[in-house]
Structures are given as structure tokens and as C-alpha cells.
Amino acid sequence: MNFVILYGTESGNAETVADDLVDELSADNDVQSIDMTDVELDTLTADAFYLVVCSTHGDGGLPASAVPFAEVLDAEQPDLTGIRYAMFGLGDSSYETYSRGSERIDERLTALGATRVGDYGRHDASDGSLPNDTALEWVRNLVAGLDADADADADLDDVAAVAR
Ligand SMILES: Cc1cc2nc3c(=O)[nH]c(=O)nc-3n(C[C@H](O)[C@H](O)[C@H](O)COP(=O)(O)O)c2cc1C
């Protein structure tokens, strides 16, 4: 599978999560990791599956590196129909705006036609766990679900072929 990780960070945690996701997935997949600051809209493709990893800063705001991406989405309003992605938010539940920054990106992607797949992963910094551990567990479950969906699709194709 072709995975593209888009990370938005302010103090580096989401980037280290992205690095660990690359390590986790690269044995069996094509994987690249891109800071949201560097995303060019015309490179977004339905041929990839996107893993969006984004923290929250300020009071429920976007982390610095996600701001240009959000701004270009707002300005260009691209049609993202066919784009599939999964979300992982980093935050701290001691804030009332827990994980809101990631949700701001998620809402934009969905509004522009992209489809979120799988469970919305979240890491809560207030519980003392490492975001990397939570993210690895999340991505393993996600990939298992994607593999199961692909197997089910293949079975349906086989049934259709037999019926023809
Ligand atoms: C100044 C500051 C403000 C924060 N504001 C929020 C917030 O409003 N909501 C939230 O869920 N987490 C908030 N956090 C927690 C961060 O999202 C969390 O520490 C995350 O792991 C940081 O990831 P990053 O290093 O990739 O930016 C804040 C952290 C800091 C240091």
C-alpha cells in the first residue's frame, strides 16, 4: 500500500510519531512523511492512503506547521473526493479544547470531500503515556482493518467473476 503521513506539529511530538509510523509501515508498504507546511495540493492523490497526525496548540488551535496547510485548503477549496485518510490527534485532556487542532484539519478534509477511514486515534499527554506508543497501536489496528476490507473486496470480486 502507498501511505503518506501528513504531520502538523509545534514542538516536535507529531513529527516523532510520523517517524515511528514510517518505521512501522515501511517493511510492507511505500511510506513517506511530509510536514503539512510542505504539502502541495496538486500532489494529493486517491492512489495514496493518508495518515494525518496533528497536535493542538494555543487554546484549541492548530500547531504552527499545520497553519499553512489549513490556509491553502481554505483559499483553494480543492475537491478532495476520492482521497482517503485516517486521523491521529495529539493533545492534552486537561484542556477543554482537547485534540481540537486535529479536528480542525479533519473537518476541513471532510468538508472538501475526503473520506475518513477507521478509528480517530488520539493521544492524551495528561496520562503520561508516549504518543508514539499510542500511535503505533492505532496504526496496527487501522492497517488490520484496511487489510480485512481489501480481502472482503477481493472475495466479492471472486464471487462476481464466478457469477459472470
Ligand atoms: C502551550 C501549549 C498549548 C496547548 N494547548 C492545547 C490545547 O488547547 N488542547 C489540547 O488538547 N492540547 C494542547 N496542548 C498539548 C499538545 O497538543 C501536546 O503536548 C502535543 O503532544 C504536542 O505535540 P507537538 O509537539 O507535535 O506540537 C498544548 C501544549 C502546549 C505546550
Short mmCIF file of C-alpha atoms and ligand atoms in Angstrom, two decimals:
data_model
loop_
_atom_site.label_atom_id
_atom_site.label_comp_id
_atom_site.label_asym_id
_atom_site.label_seq_id
_atom_site.Cartn_x
_atom_site.Cartn_y
_atom_site.Cartn_z
CA MET A 1 0.00 0.00 0.00
CA ASN A 2 1.06 3.59 -0.52
CA PHE A 3 0.89 5.57 2.73
CA VAL A 4 1.58 9.28 3.02
CA ILE A 5 1.86 10.70 6.51
CA LEU A 6 0.99 14.38 6.85
CA TYR A 7 2.04 15.78 10.21
CA GLY A 8 1.31 19.06 11.88
CA THR A 9 3.42 19.93 14.88
CA GLU A 10 4.57 22.78 17.05
CA SER A 11 7.06 21.24 19.46
CA GLY A 12 8.02 18.10 17.56
CA ASN A 13 5.92 15.29 19.06
CA ALA A 14 3.81 14.73 15.94
CA GLU A 15 6.98 14.56 13.86
CA THR A 16 8.47 11.82 16.05
CA VAL A 17 5.15 9.95 15.78
CA ALA A 18 5.36 10.29 11.98
CA ASP A 19 8.92 8.94 12.05
CA ASP A 20 7.80 5.90 14.06
CA LEU A 21 4.88 5.29 11.70
CA VAL A 22 7.32 5.31 8.78
CA ASP A 23 9.47 2.72 10.58
CA GLU A 24 6.41 0.60 11.40
CA LEU A 25 4.93 0.59 7.91
CA SER A 26 7.93 0.66 5.62
CA ALA A 27 8.65 -3.09 5.72
CA ASP A 28 5.45 -3.87 3.78
CA ASN A 29 4.46 -0.58 2.18
CA ASP A 30 5.60 2.54 0.38
CA VAL A 31 5.63 5.26 3.02
CA GLN A 32 6.61 8.88 3.04
CA SER A 33 6.24 11.52 5.69
CA ILE A 34 5.60 15.20 4.92
CA ASP A 35 5.34 18.22 7.20
CA MET A 36 1.96 19.84 6.48
CA THR A 37 3.83 23.06 5.83
CA ASP A 38 5.35 21.45 2.73
CA VAL A 39 2.22 19.83 1.27
CA GLU A 40 1.37 20.87 -2.28
CA LEU A 41 -2.31 20.39 -3.01
CA ASP A 42 -1.80 19.09 -6.52
CA THR A 43 0.17 16.14 -5.11
CA LEU A 44 -2.81 14.84 -3.10
CA THR A 45 -3.93 11.66 -4.83
CA ALA A 46 -6.56 8.95 -4.45
CA ASP A 47 -3.78 6.43 -5.10
CA ALA A 48 -2.38 7.03 -1.60
CA PHE A 49 -3.82 6.48 1.86
CA TYR A 50 -3.11 9.45 4.12
CA LEU A 51 -2.27 9.26 7.81
CA VAL A 52 -2.90 12.71 9.26
CA VAL A 53 -1.06 13.29 12.54
CA CYS A 54 -1.73 16.65 14.15
CA SER A 55 -1.35 18.23 17.59
CA THR A 56 -3.23 21.11 19.23
CA HIS A 57 -1.73 24.36 20.49
CA GLY A 58 -2.79 27.71 21.85
CA ASP A 59 -6.34 27.22 23.07
CA GLY A 60 -7.63 24.58 20.69
CA GLY A 61 -5.68 25.98 17.78
CA LEU A 62 -3.59 24.47 15.05
CA PRO A 63 0.08 23.75 15.64
CA ALA A 64 2.35 26.11 13.68
CA SER A 65 3.27 23.66 10.93
CA ALA A 66 -0.40 22.90 10.12
CA VAL A 67 -1.39 26.54 9.66
CA PRO A 68 -0.20 26.96 6.03
CA PHE A 69 -1.99 23.73 5.03
CA ALA A 70 -5.25 24.89 6.61
CA GLU A 71 -4.89 28.28 4.95
CA VAL A 72 -4.31 26.83 1.50
CA LEU A 73 -7.27 24.46 1.91
CA ASP A 74 -9.46 27.43 2.86
CA ALA A 75 -8.18 29.55 0.00
CA GLU A 76 -8.19 26.94 -2.77
CA GLN A 77 -11.16 24.78 -1.70
CA PRO A 78 -9.83 21.76 -3.65
CA ASP A 79 -12.18 18.89 -4.47
CA LEU A 80 -10.79 16.05 -2.33
CA THR A 81 -13.33 13.45 -3.45
CA GLY A 82 -11.65 10.05 -3.57
CA ILE A 83 -8.97 10.95 -1.02
CA ARG A 84 -8.96 8.53 1.93
CA TYR A 85 -7.32 9.32 5.23
CA ALA A 86 -7.13 8.37 8.89
CA MET A 87 -6.68 10.82 11.75
CA PHE A 88 -4.45 10.78 14.79
CA GLY A 89 -4.67 13.76 17.13
CA LEU A 90 -2.18 14.68 19.84
CA GLY A 91 -3.50 16.73 22.72
CA ASP A 92 -3.95 17.04 26.45
CA SER A 93 -7.31 16.41 28.07
CA SER A 94 -6.58 18.92 30.82
CA TYR A 95 -7.52 21.48 28.16
CA GLU A 96 -11.21 21.93 27.41
CA THR A 97 -10.18 22.02 23.78
CA TYR A 98 -8.74 18.51 23.87
CA SER A 99 -7.42 17.50 20.43
CA ARG A 100 -9.33 20.35 18.76
CA GLY A 101 -6.42 21.27 16.46
CA SER A 102 -6.53 17.88 14.77
CA GLU A 103 -10.30 18.16 14.49
CA ARG A 104 -9.91 21.48 12.65
CA ILE A 105 -7.90 19.68 9.95
CA ASP A 106 -10.28 16.70 9.93
CA GLU A 107 -13.30 18.97 9.46
CA ARG A 108 -11.67 20.74 6.53
CA LEU A 109 -10.73 17.49 4.78
CA THR A 110 -14.22 16.02 5.20
CA ALA A 111 -15.92 19.24 4.07
CA LEU A 112 -13.83 19.18 0.89
CA GLY A 113 -14.96 15.64 0.04
CA ALA A 114 -12.23 13.43 1.50
CA THR A 115 -13.28 10.31 3.43
CA ARG A 116 -12.01 9.50 6.91
CA VAL A 117 -11.46 5.77 7.48
CA GLY A 118 -11.06 3.81 10.72
CA ASP A 119 -10.99 4.95 14.32
CA TYR A 120 -10.00 8.51 15.16
CA GLY A 121 -6.76 7.98 17.09
CA ARG A 122 -5.97 10.29 19.98
CA HIS A 123 -3.11 10.69 22.38
CA ASP A 124 -3.71 12.36 25.73
CA ALA A 125 -0.49 13.85 27.12
CA SER A 126 -2.07 14.14 30.59
CA ASP A 127 -1.91 10.38 31.16
CA GLY A 128 1.86 10.19 30.99
CA SER A 129 1.96 7.78 28.06
CA LEU A 130 4.10 8.31 24.96
CA PRO A 131 2.23 9.47 21.85
CA ASN A 132 4.42 7.15 19.80
CA ASP A 133 3.18 4.03 21.65
CA THR A 134 -0.47 5.06 21.31
CA ALA A 135 0.03 5.85 17.62
CA LEU A 136 1.69 2.52 16.87
CA GLU A 137 -1.20 0.62 18.46
CA TRP A 138 -3.64 2.79 16.50
CA VAL A 139 -1.91 2.24 13.16
CA ARG A 140 -1.66 -1.53 13.66
CA ASN A 141 -5.44 -1.70 14.21
CA LEU A 142 -6.01 0.59 11.25
CA VAL A 143 -3.88 -1.49 8.88
CA ALA A 144 -5.60 -4.69 10.07
CA GLY A 145 -8.94 -3.09 9.19
CA LEU A 146 -7.69 -1.93 5.78
CA ASP A 147 -6.34 -5.43 5.05
CA ALA A 148 -9.67 -7.01 6.08
CA ASP A 149 -11.56 -4.58 3.80
CA ALA A 150 -9.22 -5.40 0.91
CA ASP A 151 -9.73 -9.14 1.46
CA ALA A 152 -13.51 -8.67 1.54
CA ASP A 153 -13.36 -6.66 -1.72
CA ALA A 154 -11.25 -9.39 -3.33
CA ASP A 155 -13.77 -12.04 -2.22
CA LEU A 156 -16.62 -10.01 -3.73
CA ASP A 157 -14.68 -9.73 -6.99
CA ASP A 158 -14.24 -13.52 -7.00
CA VAL A 159 -17.98 -14.04 -6.43
CA ALA A 160 -18.79 -11.60 -9.23
CA ALA A 161 -16.35 -13.34 -11.57
CA VAL A 162 -17.91 -16.75 -10.86
CA ALA A 163 -21.41 -15.33 -11.42
CA ARG A 164 -20.46 -13.99 -14.86
C1 LIG B 1 1.34 25.96 25.02
C2 LIG B 1 0.57 24.68 24.79
C3 LIG B 1 -0.76 24.75 24.50
C4 LIG B 1 -1.50 23.55 24.30
N1 LIG B 1 -2.84 23.64 24.05
C5 LIG B 1 -3.56 22.50 23.91
C6 LIG B 1 -4.97 22.57 23.68
O1 LIG B 1 -5.58 23.62 23.59
N2 LIG B 1 -5.65 21.37 23.55
C7 LIG B 1 -5.01 20.16 23.63
O2 LIG B 1 -5.67 19.14 23.51
N3 LIG B 1 -3.67 20.08 23.84
C8 LIG B 1 -2.93 21.21 23.99
N4 LIG B 1 -1.58 21.14 24.20
C9 LIG B 1 -0.95 19.80 24.28
C10 LIG B 1 -0.22 19.42 22.98
O3 LIG B 1 -1.13 19.25 21.92
C11 LIG B 1 0.54 18.11 23.23
O4 LIG B 1 1.56 18.34 24.17
C12 LIG B 1 1.13 17.53 21.96
O5 LIG B 1 1.75 16.29 22.27
C13 LIG B 1 2.15 18.45 21.32
O6 LIG B 1 2.53 17.90 20.09
P1 LIG B 1 3.56 18.65 19.12
O7 LIG B 1 4.89 18.63 19.84
O8 LIG B 1 3.60 17.81 17.89
O9 LIG B 1 3.07 20.02 18.84
C14 LIG B 1 -0.84 22.30 24.39
C15 LIG B 1 0.52 22.26 24.68
C16 LIG B 1 1.23 23.42 24.87
C17 LIG B 1 2.70 23.33 25.21
#
